[in-house]
PDB file of C-alpha atoms and ligand atoms in Angstrom:
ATOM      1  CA  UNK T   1      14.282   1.311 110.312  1.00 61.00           C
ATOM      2  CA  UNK T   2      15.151  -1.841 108.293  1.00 93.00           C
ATOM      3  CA  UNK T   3      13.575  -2.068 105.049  1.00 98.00           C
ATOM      4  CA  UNK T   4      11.136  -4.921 103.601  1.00 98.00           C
ATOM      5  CA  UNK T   5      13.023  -6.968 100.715  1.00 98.00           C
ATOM      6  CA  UNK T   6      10.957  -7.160  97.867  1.00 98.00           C
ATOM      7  CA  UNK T   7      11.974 -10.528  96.687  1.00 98.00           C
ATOM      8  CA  UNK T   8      11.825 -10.490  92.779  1.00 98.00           C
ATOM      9  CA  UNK T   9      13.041 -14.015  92.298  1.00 98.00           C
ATOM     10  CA  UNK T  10      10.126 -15.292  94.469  1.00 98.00           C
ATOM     11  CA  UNK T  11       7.598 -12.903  92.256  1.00 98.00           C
ATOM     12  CA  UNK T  12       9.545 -13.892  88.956  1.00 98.00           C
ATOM     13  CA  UNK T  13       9.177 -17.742  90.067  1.00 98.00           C
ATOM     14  CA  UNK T  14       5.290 -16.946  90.452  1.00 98.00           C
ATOM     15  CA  UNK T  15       4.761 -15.689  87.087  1.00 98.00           C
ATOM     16  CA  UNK T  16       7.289 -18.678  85.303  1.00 98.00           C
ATOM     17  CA  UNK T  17       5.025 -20.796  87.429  1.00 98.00           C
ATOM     18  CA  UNK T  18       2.047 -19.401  85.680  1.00 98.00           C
ATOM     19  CA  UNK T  19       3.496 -19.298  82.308  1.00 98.00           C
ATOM     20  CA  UNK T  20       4.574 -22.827  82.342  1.00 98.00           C
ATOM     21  CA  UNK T  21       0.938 -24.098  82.982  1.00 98.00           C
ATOM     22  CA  UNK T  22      -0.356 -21.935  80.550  1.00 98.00           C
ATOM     23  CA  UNK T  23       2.399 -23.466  78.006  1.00 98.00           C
ATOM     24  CA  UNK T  24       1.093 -26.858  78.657  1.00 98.00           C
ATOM     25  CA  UNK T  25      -2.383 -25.770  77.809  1.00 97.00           C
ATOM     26  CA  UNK T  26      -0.790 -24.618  74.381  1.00 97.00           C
ATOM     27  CA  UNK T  27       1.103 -27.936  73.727  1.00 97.00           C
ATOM     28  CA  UNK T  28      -2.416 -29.836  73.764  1.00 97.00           C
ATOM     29  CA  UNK T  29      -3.172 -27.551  71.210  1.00 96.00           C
ATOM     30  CA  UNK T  30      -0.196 -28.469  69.236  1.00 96.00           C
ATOM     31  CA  UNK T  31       1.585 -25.554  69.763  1.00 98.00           C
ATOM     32  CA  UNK T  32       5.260 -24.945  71.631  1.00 98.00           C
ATOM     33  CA  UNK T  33       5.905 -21.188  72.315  1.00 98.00           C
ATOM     34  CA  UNK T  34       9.146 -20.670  70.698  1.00 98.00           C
ATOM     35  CA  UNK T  35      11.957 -18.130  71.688  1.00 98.00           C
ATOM     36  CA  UNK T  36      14.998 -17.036  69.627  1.00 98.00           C
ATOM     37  CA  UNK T  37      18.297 -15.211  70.738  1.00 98.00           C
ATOM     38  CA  UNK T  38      21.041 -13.867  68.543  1.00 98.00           C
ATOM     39  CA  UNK T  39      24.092 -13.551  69.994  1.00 98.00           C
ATOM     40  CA  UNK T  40      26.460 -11.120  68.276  1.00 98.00           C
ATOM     41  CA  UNK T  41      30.072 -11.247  69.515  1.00 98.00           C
ATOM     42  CA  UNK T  42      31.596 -12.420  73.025  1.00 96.00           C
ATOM     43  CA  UNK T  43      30.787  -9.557  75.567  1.00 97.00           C
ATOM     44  CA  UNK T  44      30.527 -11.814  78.773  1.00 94.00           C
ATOM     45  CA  UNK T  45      27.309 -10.379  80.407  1.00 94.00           C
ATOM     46  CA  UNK T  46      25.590 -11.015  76.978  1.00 97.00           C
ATOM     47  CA  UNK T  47      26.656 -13.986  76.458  1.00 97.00           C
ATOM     48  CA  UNK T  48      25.826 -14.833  80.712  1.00 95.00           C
ATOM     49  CA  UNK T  49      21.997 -13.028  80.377  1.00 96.00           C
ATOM     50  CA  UNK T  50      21.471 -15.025  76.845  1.00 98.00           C
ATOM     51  CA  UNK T  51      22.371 -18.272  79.074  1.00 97.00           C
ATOM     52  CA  UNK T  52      19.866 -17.777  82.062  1.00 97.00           C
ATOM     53  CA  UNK T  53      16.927 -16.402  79.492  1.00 98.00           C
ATOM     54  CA  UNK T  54      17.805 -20.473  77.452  1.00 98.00           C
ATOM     55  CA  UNK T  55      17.600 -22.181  80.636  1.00 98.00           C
ATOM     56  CA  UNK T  56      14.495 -19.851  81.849  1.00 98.00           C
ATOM     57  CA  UNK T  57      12.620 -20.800  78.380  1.00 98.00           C
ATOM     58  CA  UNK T  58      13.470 -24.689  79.273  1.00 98.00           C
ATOM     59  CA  UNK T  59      12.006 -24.975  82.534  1.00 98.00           C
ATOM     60  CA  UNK T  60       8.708 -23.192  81.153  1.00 98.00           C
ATOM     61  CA  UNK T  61       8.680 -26.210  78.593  1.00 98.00           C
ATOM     62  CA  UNK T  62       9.544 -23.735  75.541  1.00 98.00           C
ATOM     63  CA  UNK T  63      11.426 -24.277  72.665  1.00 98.00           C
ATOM     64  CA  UNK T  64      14.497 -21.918  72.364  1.00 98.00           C
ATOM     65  CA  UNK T  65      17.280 -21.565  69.204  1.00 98.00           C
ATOM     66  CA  UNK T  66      20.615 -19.702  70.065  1.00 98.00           C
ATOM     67  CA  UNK T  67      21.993 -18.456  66.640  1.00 98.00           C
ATOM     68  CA  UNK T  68      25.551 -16.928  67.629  1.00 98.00           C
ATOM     69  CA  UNK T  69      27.970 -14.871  65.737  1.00 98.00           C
ATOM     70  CA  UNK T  70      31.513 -13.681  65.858  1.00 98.00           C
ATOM     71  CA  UNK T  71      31.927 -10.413  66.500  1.00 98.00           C
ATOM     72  CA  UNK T  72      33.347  -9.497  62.619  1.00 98.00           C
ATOM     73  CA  UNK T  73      29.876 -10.421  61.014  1.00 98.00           C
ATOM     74  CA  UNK T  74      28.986  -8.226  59.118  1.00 98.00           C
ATOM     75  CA  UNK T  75      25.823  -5.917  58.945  1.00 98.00           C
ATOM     76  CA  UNK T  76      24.334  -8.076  55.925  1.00 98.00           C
ATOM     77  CA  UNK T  77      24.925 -11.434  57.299  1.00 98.00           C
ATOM     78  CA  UNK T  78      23.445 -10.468  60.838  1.00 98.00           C
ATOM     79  CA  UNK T  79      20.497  -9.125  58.492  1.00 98.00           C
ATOM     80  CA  UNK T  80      20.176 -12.576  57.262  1.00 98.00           C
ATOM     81  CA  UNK T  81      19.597 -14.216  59.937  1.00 99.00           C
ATOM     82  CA  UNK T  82      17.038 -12.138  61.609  1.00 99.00           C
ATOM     83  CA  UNK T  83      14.913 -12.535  57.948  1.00 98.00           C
ATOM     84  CA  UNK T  84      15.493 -16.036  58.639  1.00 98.00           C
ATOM     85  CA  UNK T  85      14.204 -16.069  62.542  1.00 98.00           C
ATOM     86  CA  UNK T  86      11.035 -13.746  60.679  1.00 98.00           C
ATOM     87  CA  UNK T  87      10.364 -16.427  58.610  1.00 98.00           C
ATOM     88  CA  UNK T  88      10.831 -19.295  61.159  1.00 98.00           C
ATOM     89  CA  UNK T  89       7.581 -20.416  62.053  1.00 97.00           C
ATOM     90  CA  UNK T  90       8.786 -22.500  65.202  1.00 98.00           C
ATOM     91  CA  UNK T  91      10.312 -19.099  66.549  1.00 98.00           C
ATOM     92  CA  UNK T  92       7.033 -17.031  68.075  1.00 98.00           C
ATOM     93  CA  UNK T  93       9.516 -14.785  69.467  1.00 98.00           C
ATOM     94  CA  UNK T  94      13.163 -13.861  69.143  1.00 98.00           C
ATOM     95  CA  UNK T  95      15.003 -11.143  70.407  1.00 98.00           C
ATOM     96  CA  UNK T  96      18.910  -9.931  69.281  1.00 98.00           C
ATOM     97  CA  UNK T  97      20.654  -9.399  72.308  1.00 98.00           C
ATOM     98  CA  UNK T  98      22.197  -5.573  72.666  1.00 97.00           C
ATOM     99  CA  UNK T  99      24.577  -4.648  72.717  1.00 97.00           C
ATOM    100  CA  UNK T 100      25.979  -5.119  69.484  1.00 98.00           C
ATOM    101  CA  UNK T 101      29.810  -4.915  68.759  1.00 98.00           C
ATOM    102  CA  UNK T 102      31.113  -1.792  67.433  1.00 97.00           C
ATOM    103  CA  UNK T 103      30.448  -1.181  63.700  1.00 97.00           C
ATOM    104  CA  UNK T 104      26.711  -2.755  63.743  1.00 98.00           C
ATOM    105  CA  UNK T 105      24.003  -0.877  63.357  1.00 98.00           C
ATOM    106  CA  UNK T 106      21.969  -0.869  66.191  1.00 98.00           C
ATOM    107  CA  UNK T 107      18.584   0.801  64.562  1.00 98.00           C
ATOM    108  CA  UNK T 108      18.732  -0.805  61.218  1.00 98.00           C
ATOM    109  CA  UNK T 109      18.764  -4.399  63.498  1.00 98.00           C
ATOM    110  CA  UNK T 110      15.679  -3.575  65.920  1.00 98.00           C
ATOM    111  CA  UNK T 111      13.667  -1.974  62.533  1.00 98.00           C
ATOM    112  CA  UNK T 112      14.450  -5.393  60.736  1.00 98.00           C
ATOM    113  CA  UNK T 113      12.821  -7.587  63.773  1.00 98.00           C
ATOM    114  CA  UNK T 114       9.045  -8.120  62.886  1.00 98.00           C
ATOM    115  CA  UNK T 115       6.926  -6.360  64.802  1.00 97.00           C
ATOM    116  CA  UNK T 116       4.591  -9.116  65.757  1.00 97.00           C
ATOM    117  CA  UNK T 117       8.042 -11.291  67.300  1.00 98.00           C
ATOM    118  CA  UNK T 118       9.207  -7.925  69.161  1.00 98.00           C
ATOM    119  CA  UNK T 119       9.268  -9.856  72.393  1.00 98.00           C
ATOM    120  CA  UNK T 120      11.390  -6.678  73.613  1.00 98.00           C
ATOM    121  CA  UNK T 121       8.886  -4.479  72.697  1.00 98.00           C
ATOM    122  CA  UNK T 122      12.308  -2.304  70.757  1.00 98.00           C
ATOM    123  CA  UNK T 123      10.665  -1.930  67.884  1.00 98.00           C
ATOM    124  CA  UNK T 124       9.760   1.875  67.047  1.00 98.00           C
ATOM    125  CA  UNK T 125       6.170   0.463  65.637  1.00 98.00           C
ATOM    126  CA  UNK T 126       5.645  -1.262  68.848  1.00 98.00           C
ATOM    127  CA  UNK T 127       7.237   1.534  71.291  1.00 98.00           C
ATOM    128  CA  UNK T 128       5.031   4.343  69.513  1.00 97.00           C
ATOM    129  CA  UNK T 129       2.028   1.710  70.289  1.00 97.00           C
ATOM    130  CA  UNK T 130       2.913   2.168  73.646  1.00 97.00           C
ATOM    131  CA  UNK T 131       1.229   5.221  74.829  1.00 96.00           C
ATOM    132  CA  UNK T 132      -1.635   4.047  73.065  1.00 96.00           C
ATOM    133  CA  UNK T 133      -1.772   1.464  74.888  1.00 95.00           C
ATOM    134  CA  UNK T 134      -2.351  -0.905  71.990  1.00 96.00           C
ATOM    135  CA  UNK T 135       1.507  -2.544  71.561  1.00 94.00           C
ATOM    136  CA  UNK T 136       1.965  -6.412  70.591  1.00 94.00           C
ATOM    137  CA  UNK T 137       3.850  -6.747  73.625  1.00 97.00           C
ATOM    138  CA  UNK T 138       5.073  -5.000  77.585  1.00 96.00           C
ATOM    139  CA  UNK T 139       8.568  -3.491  77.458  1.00 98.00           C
ATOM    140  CA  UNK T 140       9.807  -6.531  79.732  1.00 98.00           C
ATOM    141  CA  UNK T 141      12.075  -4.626  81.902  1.00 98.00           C
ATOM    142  CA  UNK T 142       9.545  -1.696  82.592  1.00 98.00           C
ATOM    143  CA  UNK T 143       6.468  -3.960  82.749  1.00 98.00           C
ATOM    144  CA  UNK T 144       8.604  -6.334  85.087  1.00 98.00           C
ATOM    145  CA  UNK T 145       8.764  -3.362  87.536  1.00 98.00           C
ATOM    146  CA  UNK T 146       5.081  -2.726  87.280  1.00 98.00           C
ATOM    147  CA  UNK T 147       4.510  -6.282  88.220  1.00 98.00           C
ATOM    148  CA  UNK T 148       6.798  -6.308  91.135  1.00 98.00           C
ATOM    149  CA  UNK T 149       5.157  -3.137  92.389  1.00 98.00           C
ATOM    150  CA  UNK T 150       1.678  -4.681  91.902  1.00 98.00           C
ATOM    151  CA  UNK T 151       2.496  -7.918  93.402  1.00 98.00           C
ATOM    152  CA  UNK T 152       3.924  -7.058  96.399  1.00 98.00           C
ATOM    153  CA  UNK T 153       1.161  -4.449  97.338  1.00 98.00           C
ATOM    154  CA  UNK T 154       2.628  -1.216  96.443  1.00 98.00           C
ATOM    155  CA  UNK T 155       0.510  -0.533  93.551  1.00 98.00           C
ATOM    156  CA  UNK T 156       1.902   2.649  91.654  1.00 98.00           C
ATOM    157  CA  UNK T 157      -1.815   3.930  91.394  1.00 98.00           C
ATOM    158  CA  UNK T 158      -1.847   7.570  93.489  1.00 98.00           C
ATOM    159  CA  UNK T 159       1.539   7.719  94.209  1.00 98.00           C
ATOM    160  CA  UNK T 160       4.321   9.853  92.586  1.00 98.00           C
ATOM    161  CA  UNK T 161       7.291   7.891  91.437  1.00 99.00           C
ATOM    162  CA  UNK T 162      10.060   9.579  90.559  1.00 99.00           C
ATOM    163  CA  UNK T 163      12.674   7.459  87.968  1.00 99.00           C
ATOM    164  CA  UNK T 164      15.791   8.687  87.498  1.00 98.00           C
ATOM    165  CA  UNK T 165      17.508   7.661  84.179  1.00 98.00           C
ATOM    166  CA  UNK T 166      15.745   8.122  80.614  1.00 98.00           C
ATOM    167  CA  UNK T 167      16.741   5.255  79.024  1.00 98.00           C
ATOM    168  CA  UNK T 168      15.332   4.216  75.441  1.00 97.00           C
ATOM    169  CA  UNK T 169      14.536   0.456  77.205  1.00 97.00           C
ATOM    170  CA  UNK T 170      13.913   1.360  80.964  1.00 98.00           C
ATOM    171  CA  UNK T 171      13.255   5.214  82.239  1.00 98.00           C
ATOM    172  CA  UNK T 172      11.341   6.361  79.543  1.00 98.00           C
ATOM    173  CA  UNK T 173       8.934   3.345  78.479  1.00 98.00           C
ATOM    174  CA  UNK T 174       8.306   2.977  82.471  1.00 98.00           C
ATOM    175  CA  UNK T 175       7.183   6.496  82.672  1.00 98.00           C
ATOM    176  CA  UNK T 176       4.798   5.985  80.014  1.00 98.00           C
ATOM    177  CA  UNK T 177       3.645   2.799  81.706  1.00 98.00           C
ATOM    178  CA  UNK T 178       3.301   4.065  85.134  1.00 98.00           C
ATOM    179  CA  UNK T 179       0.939   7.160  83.872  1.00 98.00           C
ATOM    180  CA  UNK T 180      -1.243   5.401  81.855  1.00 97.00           C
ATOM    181  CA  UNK T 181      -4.970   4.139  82.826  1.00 97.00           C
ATOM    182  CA  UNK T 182      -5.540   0.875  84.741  1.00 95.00           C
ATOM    183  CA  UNK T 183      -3.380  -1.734  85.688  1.00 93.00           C
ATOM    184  CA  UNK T 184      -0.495  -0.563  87.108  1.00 97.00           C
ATOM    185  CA  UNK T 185      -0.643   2.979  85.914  1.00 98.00           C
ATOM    186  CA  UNK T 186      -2.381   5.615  87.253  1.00 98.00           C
ATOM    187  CA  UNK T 187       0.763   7.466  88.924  1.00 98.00           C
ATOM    188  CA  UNK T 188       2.110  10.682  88.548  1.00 98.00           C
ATOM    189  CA  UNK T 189       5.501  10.048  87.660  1.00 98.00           C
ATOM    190  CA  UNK T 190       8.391  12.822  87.529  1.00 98.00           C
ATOM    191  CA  UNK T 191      11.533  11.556  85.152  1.00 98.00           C
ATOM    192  CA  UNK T 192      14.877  12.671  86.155  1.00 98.00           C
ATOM    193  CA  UNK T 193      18.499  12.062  84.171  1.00 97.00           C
ATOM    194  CA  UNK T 194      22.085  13.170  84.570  1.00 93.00           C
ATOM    195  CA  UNK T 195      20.622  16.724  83.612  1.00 96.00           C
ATOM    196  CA  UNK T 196      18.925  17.503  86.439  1.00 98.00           C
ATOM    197  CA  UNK T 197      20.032  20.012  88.746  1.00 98.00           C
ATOM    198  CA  UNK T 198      19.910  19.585  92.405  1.00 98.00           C
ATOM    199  CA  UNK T 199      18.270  15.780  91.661  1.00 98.00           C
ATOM    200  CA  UNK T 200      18.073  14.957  95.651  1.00 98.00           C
ATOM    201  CA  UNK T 201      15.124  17.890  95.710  1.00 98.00           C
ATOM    202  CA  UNK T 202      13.499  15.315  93.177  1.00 98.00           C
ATOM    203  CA  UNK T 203      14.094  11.969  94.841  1.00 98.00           C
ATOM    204  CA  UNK T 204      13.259  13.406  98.167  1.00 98.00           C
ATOM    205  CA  UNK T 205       9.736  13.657  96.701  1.00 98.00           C
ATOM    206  CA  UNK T 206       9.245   9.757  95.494  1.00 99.00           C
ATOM    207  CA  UNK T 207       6.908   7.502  97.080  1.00 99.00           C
ATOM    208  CA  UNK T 208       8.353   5.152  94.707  1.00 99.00           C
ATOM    209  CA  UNK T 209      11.719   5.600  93.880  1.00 99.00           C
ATOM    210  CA  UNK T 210      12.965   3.722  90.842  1.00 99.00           C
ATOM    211  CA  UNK T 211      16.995   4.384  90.165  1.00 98.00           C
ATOM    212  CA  UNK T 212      17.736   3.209  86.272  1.00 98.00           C
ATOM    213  CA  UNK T 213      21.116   5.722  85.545  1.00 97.00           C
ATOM    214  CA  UNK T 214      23.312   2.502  85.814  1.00 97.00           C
ATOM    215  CA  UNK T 215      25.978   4.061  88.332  1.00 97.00           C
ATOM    216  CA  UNK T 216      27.060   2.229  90.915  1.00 97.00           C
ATOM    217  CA  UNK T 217      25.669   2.648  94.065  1.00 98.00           C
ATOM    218  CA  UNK T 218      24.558   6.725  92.983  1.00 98.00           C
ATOM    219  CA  UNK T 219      21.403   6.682  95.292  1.00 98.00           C
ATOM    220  CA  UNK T 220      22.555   7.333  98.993  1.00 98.00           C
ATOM    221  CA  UNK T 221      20.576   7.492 102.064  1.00 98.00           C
ATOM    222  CA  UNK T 222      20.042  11.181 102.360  1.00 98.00           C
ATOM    223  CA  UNK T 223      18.166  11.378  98.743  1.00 98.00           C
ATOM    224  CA  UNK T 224      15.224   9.138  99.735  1.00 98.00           C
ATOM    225  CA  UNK T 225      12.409   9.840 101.542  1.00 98.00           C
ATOM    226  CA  UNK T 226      11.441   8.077 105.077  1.00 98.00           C
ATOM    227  CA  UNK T 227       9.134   5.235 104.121  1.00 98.00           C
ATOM    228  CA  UNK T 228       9.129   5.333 100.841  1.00 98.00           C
ATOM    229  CA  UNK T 229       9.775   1.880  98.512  1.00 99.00           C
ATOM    230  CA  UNK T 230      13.384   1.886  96.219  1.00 99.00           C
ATOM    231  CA  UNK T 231      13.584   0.008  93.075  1.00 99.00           C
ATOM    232  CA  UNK T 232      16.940  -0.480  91.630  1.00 98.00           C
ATOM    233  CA  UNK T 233      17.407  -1.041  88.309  1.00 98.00           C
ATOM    234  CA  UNK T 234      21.056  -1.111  87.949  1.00 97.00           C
ATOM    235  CA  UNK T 235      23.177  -4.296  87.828  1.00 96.00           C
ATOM    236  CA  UNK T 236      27.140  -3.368  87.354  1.00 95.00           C
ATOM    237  CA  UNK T 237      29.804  -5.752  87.384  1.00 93.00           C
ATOM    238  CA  UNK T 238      32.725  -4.229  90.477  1.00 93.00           C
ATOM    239  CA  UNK T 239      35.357  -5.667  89.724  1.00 94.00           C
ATOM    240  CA  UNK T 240      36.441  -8.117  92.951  1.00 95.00           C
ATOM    241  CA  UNK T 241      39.237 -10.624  93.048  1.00 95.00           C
ATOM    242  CA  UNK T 242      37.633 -12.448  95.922  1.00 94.00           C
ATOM    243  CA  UNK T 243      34.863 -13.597  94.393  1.00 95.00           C
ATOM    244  CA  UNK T 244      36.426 -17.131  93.124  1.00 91.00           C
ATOM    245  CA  UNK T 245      35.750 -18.241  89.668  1.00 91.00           C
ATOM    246  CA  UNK T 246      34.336 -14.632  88.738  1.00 92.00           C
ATOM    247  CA  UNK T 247      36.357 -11.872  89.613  1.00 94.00           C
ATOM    248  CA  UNK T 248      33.976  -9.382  90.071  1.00 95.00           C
ATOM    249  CA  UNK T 249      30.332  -8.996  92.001  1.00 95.00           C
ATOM    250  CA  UNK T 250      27.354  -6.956  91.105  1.00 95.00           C
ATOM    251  CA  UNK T 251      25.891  -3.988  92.595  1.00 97.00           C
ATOM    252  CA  UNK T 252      23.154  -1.992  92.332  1.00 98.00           C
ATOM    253  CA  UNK T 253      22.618   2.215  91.762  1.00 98.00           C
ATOM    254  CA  UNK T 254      21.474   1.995  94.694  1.00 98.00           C
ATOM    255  CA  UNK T 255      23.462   2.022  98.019  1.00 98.00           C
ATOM    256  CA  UNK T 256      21.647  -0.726  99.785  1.00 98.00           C
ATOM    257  CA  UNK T 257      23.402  -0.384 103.406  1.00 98.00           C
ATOM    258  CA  UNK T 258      22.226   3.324 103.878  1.00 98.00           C
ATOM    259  CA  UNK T 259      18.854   3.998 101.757  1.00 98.00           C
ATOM    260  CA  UNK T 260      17.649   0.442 103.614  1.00 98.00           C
ATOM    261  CA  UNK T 261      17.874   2.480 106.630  1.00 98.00           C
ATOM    262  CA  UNK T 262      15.238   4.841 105.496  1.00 98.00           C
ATOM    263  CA  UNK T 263      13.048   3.035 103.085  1.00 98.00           C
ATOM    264  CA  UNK T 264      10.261   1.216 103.740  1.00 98.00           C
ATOM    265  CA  UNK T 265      10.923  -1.388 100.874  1.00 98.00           C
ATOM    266  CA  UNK T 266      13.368  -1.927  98.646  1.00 98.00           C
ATOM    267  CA  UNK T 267      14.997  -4.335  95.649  1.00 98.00           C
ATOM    268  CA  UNK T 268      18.408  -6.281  96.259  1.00 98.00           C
ATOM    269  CA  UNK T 269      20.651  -6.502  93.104  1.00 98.00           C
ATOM    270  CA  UNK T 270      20.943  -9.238  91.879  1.00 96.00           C
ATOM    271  CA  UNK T 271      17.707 -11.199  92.958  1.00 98.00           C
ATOM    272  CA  UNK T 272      15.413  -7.741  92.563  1.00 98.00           C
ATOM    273  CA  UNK T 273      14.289  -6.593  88.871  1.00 98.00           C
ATOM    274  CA  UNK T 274      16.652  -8.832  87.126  1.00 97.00           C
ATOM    275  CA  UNK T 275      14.522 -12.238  87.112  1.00 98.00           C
ATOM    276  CA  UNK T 276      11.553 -10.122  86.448  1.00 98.00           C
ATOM    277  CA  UNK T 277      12.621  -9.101  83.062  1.00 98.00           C
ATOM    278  CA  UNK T 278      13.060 -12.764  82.037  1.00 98.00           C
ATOM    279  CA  UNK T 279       9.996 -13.825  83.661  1.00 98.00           C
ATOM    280  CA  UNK T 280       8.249 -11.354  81.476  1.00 98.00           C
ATOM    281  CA  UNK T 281      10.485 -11.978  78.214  1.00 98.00           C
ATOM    282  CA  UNK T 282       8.617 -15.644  79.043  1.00 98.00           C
ATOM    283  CA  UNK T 283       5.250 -13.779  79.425  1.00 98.00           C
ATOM    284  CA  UNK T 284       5.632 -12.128  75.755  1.00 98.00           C
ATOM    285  CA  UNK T 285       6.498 -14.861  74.079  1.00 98.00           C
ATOM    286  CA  UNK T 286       3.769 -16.925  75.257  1.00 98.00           C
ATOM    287  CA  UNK T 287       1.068 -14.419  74.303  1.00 98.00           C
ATOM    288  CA  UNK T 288       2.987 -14.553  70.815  1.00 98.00           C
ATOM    289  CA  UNK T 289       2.534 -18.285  70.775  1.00 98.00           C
ATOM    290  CA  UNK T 290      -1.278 -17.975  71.727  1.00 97.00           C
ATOM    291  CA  UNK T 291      -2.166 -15.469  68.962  1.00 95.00           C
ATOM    292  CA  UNK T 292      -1.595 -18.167  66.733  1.00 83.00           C
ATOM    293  CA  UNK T 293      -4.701 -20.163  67.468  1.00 78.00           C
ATOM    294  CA  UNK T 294      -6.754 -16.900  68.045  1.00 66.00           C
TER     295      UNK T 294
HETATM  296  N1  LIG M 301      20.684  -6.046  76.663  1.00 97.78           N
HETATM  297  C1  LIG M 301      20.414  -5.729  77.962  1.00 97.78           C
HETATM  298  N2  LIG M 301      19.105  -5.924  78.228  1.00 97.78           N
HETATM  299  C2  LIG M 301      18.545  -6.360  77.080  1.00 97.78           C
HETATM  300  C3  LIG M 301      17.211  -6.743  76.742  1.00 97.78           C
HETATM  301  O1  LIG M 301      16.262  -6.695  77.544  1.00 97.78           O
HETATM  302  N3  LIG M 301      17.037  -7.146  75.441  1.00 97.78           N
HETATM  303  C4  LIG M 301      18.039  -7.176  74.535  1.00 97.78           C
HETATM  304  N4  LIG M 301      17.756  -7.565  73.290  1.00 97.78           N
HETATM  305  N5  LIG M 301      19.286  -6.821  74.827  1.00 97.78           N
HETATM  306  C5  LIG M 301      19.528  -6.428  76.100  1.00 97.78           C
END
């Protein structure tokens, strides 16, 4: 058996597609949703993801503001400047890009970010909304996986999905997601972690298998169950002199040449979850700029 390709940049294309029209309904309103980054220090992927998420906001017809920083700023200064992206009326959203180098603290930044501009949904007021179900915004990460499951026909509704990893940003928000009532909820979900003995009686169980423990290439053949659909979360940079100009590809957790043997579907890294999360970064930050004519 071959497995299906769910093709996330197709699906993420979709949904930029449908957040671009909706942006020109805003602008004849008078109203450009706005999107902030701040860059903190010269990690490469950062600085790379912060890139694609500018040019992403620019071909929905957003306005975006980069504010970077050397890595020595201080906790004070970096402070500053997300008081000043609070108070920036242009910005609807803005988001600080993790994570931070060493020395910064990590929950004093996400607790500064105003709630109502949490496009990340990090925020503890918005991430204890989430089982609610009332948050300002969708984990984008978590709630791009939903949307990839829902829009290619696997909805998560009746079927157990097993994640392994527990992540503050990925495992644990999507477990919350996936169990809730409605729209893409409504499965029984089973979280797993580097904790868990004999994990492959766990994963053997999934209908839908999402693998979020960033290690390369950890899911093998053997641990999935015939016919069942594999997302992979994990995107890690192998390091690869023959990649010209780079140095290094990117892989998955999942090992796509044997688990695509026994799946029915499954995501490719890069061009699987990835786009989603920007697609719905886009998503948030328009509903931020439409709250403020409603
Ligand atoms: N670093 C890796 N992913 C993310 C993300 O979704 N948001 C932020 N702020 N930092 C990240």
């Amino acid at each position: 058996m071959s497995a299906k390709i769910i093709d996330g940049k197709e699906i993420a294309a979709q949904i930029r597609q449908e957040v671009a029209t909706a942006a020109e309904d805003l602008k004849l309103k008078g109203i450009i949703p706005g999107l902030g980054f701040i860059l903190v220090g010269d990690d490469p992927a950062s600085r790379t993801y912060v890139k694609s998420k500018g040019k992403a906001c620019e071909q929905a017809g957003f306005y975006s503001i980069t504010k970077e920083l050397p890595a020595h700023t201080s906790q004070s200064e970096l402070m500053t400047w997300i008081e000043r992206f609070n108070r920036d009326s242009a910005i609807h959203g803005f988001l600080v890009q993790l994570p931070l180098p060493p020395g910064l603290n990590e929950t004093q930044v996400i607790e500064a970010v105003n709630p109502a501009k949490d496009v990340d949904c990090f925020h503890p007021y918005n991430v204890g909304r989430l089982p609610l179900g009332t948050e300002a915004f969708a984990p984008c990460t978590p709630a791009g996986i939903v949307e990839l499951l829902v829009r290619s026909g696997y909805e998560p509704a009746g079927r157990h999905v097993v994640i392994v990893g527990r992540s503050s940003i990925v495992g644990r928000p999507l477990s919350i997601l996936l169990s809730r009532k409605g729209h893409g909820g409504d499965a029984t979900v089973t979280v797993c972690h580097s904790r868990t003995p004999n994990l492959s009686q766990f994963t053997r169980q999934a209908d839908i298998l999402v693998a979020a423990m960033g290690k390369t290439e950890f899911i093998r053949g053997d641990m999935v169950k015939p016919g069942s659909i594999v997302i992979d979360v994990g995107i890690n940079r192998v390091d690869d002199p023959g990649v010209e100009g780079k140095g290094y590809h990117l892989t998955g957790d999942v090992h796509f040449p044997s688990v695509s043997e026994v799946a029915v579907a499954i995501t490719p890294v890069p061009g699987g979850v990835g786009p989603m999360t920007i697609a719905m970064l886009l998503k948030n930050t328009l509903q931020a700029a439409q709250r403020q004519i409603t």
